[in-house]
Amino acid sequence: MDLQTVQAWVTGAQRIVGFTGAGISTESGIPDFRSPGGVWARNRMVDFEEFLTSEEGRVEYWRQKVEAWPAMRAARPNAGHAAFVRLHSLGKLSVLITQNIDGLHQTSGLPRQAVLELHGTTTEAACLSCGDRITSDEACERVEAGERAPRCLKCGGFLKPATISFGQPLSSAVLRRAQSEAESCDLLLAVGSSLVVEPAASIPRVAKYNGARLVIVNREPTPVDEIADAVVRGEIGDVLPAIVGQES
Ligand code: APR
């Protein structure tokens, strides 16, 4: 499918749902998960069960968090994020569903209510017992000061970055809203995701099976490509601004 056709679909669409993965933030200096050198090539994955049951697992989880936090904190949105802000300012973007935890869609200018964070946010840590939240700056300072796996100061429960680990349930309210937006959009633009992690990866399928056009923008093939109306290969910062009619 040529780029002009995809541009014309975007121009003609009225309810676009954006769906993003880690690939949209690599040009901001945040590594993705499954590319060479990505997070899972460099880190041992601590799943939710291990976090709940093992002090060693919690220590390792927080070690990884403290290591990644300075780059995450310093990252700034890029041309890919700006492309979704343009769609929003044109009144075409009904919602931006993201698997990302970096908060860059909000920093780029999308209103909070327009962003659905399926996998939570890394900007805060939450107590798994009472739900109290503190900033990641505070949590990381405490780890660096010697609390290797910090506990909630209010109730003593386990503090965990407010992100969703493997084996941890997603917010059902956020997931339901994402599914319902996917059901009612006329175009879903899936950008920078390997589309292999469920239930997130089903969202583009829901849109397609409910009559929307599905456009995938990614450097590599995904398992959902076969049902997409268009697959655009390339660097997101190059192709996404063009797709939304924005100068790059
Ligand atoms: N331009 C185009 N594509 C890119 C770019 C780029 N600049 N950078 C990366 N990509 C592509 C990669 O080729 C890859 O296919 O983005 C995709 C990112 O895939 P993953 O690393 O698997 O990230 P994601 O799909 O967001 O992962 C889903 O897995 O580990 C969990 O919870 C984590 O939310 C994450 C989930």
Tab-separated table of N, CA and C and ligand atoms in Angstrom, residues 21-23 26-27 32-35 40 99-100 119 166 192-195 197 218-220 234-236, ligand 1:
chain	number	residue	atom	x	y	z
A	21	GLY	N	3.291	1.230	20.948
A	21	GLY	CA	4.173	0.394	21.752
A	21	GLY	C	5.526	1.082	21.881
A	22	ALA	N	6.464	0.348	22.431
A	22	ALA	CA	7.760	0.923	22.800
A	22	ALA	C	8.502	1.529	21.612
A	23	GLY	N	8.184	1.075	20.396
A	23	GLY	CA	8.885	1.586	19.217
A	23	GLY	C	8.716	3.078	19.008
A	26	THR	N	11.626	4.855	21.004
A	26	THR	CA	13.065	4.588	20.827
A	26	THR	C	13.799	5.827	20.310
A	27	GLU	N	13.107	6.632	19.490
A	27	GLU	CA	13.756	7.844	18.975
A	27	GLU	C	13.858	8.934	20.050
A	32	ASP	N	13.407	-0.228	23.337
A	32	ASP	CA	12.199	-1.055	23.363
A	32	ASP	C	12.522	-2.379	24.047
A	33	PHE	N	11.610	-3.353	23.975
A	33	PHE	CA	11.789	-4.592	24.735
A	33	PHE	C	12.442	-5.699	23.928
A	34	ARG	N	12.024	-5.859	22.656
A	34	ARG	CA	12.383	-7.068	21.910
A	34	ARG	C	13.353	-6.844	20.762
A	35	SER	N	13.769	-5.611	20.496
A	35	SER	CA	14.811	-5.391	19.487
A	35	SER	C	16.157	-5.826	20.060
A	40	TRP	N	14.649	-6.769	27.263
A	40	TRP	CA	14.680	-8.206	27.615
A	40	TRP	C	15.971	-8.895	27.178
A	99	GLN	N	0.792	0.989	25.258
A	99	GLN	CA	1.380	0.008	26.163
A	99	GLN	C	2.549	0.639	26.911
A	100	ASN	N	2.887	1.873	26.538
A	100	ASN	CA	4.081	2.500	27.111
A	100	ASN	C	3.796	3.062	28.491
A	119	HIS	N	-0.577	-0.419	30.396
A	119	HIS	CA	0.419	-1.040	31.278
A	119	HIS	C	0.885	-0.108	32.392
A	166	PHE	N	4.359	-8.879	33.910
A	166	PHE	CA	3.788	-10.122	33.396
A	166	PHE	C	3.114	-10.867	34.555
A	192	GLY	N	4.675	1.045	16.278
A	192	GLY	CA	5.813	0.724	17.138
A	192	GLY	C	5.558	-0.347	18.167
A	193	SER	N	4.785	-1.362	17.794
A	193	SER	CA	4.601	-2.488	18.719
A	193	SER	C	4.812	-3.796	17.978
A	194	SER	N	5.429	-4.757	18.680
A	194	SER	CA	5.588	-6.085	18.089
A	194	SER	C	4.260	-6.838	18.085
A	195	LEU	N	3.276	-6.319	18.796
A	195	LEU	CA	1.914	-6.891	18.836
A	195	LEU	C	1.918	-8.374	19.225
A	197	VAL	N	2.049	-9.149	22.848
A	197	VAL	CA	1.682	-9.284	24.260
A	197	VAL	C	0.174	-9.053	24.423
A	218	ASN	N	5.476	-0.102	11.572
A	218	ASN	CA	6.502	-0.770	12.381
A	218	ASN	C	7.681	-1.147	11.496
A	219	ARG	N	8.842	-1.163	12.122
A	219	ARG	CA	10.066	-1.516	11.399
A	219	ARG	C	10.088	-2.995	11.022
A	220	GLU	N	9.465	-3.824	11.837
A	220	GLU	CA	9.514	-5.285	11.629
A	220	GLU	C	8.107	-5.850	11.453
A	234	GLY	N	9.263	1.237	8.208
A	234	GLY	CA	10.159	2.394	8.206
A	234	GLY	C	10.325	2.909	9.611
A	235	GLU	N	11.112	3.964	9.724
A	235	GLU	CA	11.314	4.598	11.028
A	235	GLU	C	10.108	5.488	11.322
A	236	ILE	N	9.587	5.349	12.514
A	236	ILE	CA	8.355	6.061	12.866
A	236	ILE	C	8.498	7.570	12.672
B	1	APR	N1	10.566	2.861	14.009
B	1	APR	C1	9.805	1.794	13.656
B	1	APR	N2	9.688	0.678	14.428
B	1	APR	C2	10.394	0.638	15.566
B	1	APR	C3	11.243	1.700	15.974
B	1	APR	C4	11.307	2.860	15.145
B	1	APR	N3	12.049	3.915	15.463
B	1	APR	N4	11.815	1.346	17.152
B	1	APR	C5	11.371	0.110	17.441
B	1	APR	N5	10.504	-0.315	16.500
B	1	APR	C6	9.732	-1.566	16.491
B	1	APR	C7	10.541	-2.816	16.757
B	1	APR	O1	11.009	-3.353	15.540
B	1	APR	C8	9.506	-3.727	17.429
B	1	APR	O2	8.801	-4.532	16.491
B	1	APR	O3	8.827	-1.454	17.579
B	1	APR	C9	8.528	-2.744	18.077
B	1	APR	C10	8.635	-2.719	19.601
B	1	APR	O4	8.225	-3.980	20.088
B	1	APR	P1	8.498	-4.445	21.588
B	1	APR	O5	9.903	-4.158	21.968
B	1	APR	O6	8.011	-5.839	21.733
B	1	APR	O7	7.585	-3.421	22.455
B	1	APR	P2	6.010	-3.529	22.733
B	1	APR	O8	5.277	-4.105	21.589
B	1	APR	O9	5.596	-2.178	23.213
B	1	APR	O10	5.985	-4.548	23.948
B	1	APR	C11	4.756	-4.865	24.536
B	1	APR	O11	5.847	-6.108	26.256
B	1	APR	O12	7.532	-6.433	27.820
B	1	APR	C12	6.264	-5.973	27.606
B	1	APR	O13	5.048	-4.604	29.028
B	1	APR	C13	6.031	-4.545	28.027
B	1	APR	O14	4.457	-2.939	27.094
B	1	APR	C14	5.464	-3.891	26.777
B	1	APR	C15	4.912	-5.075	26.012
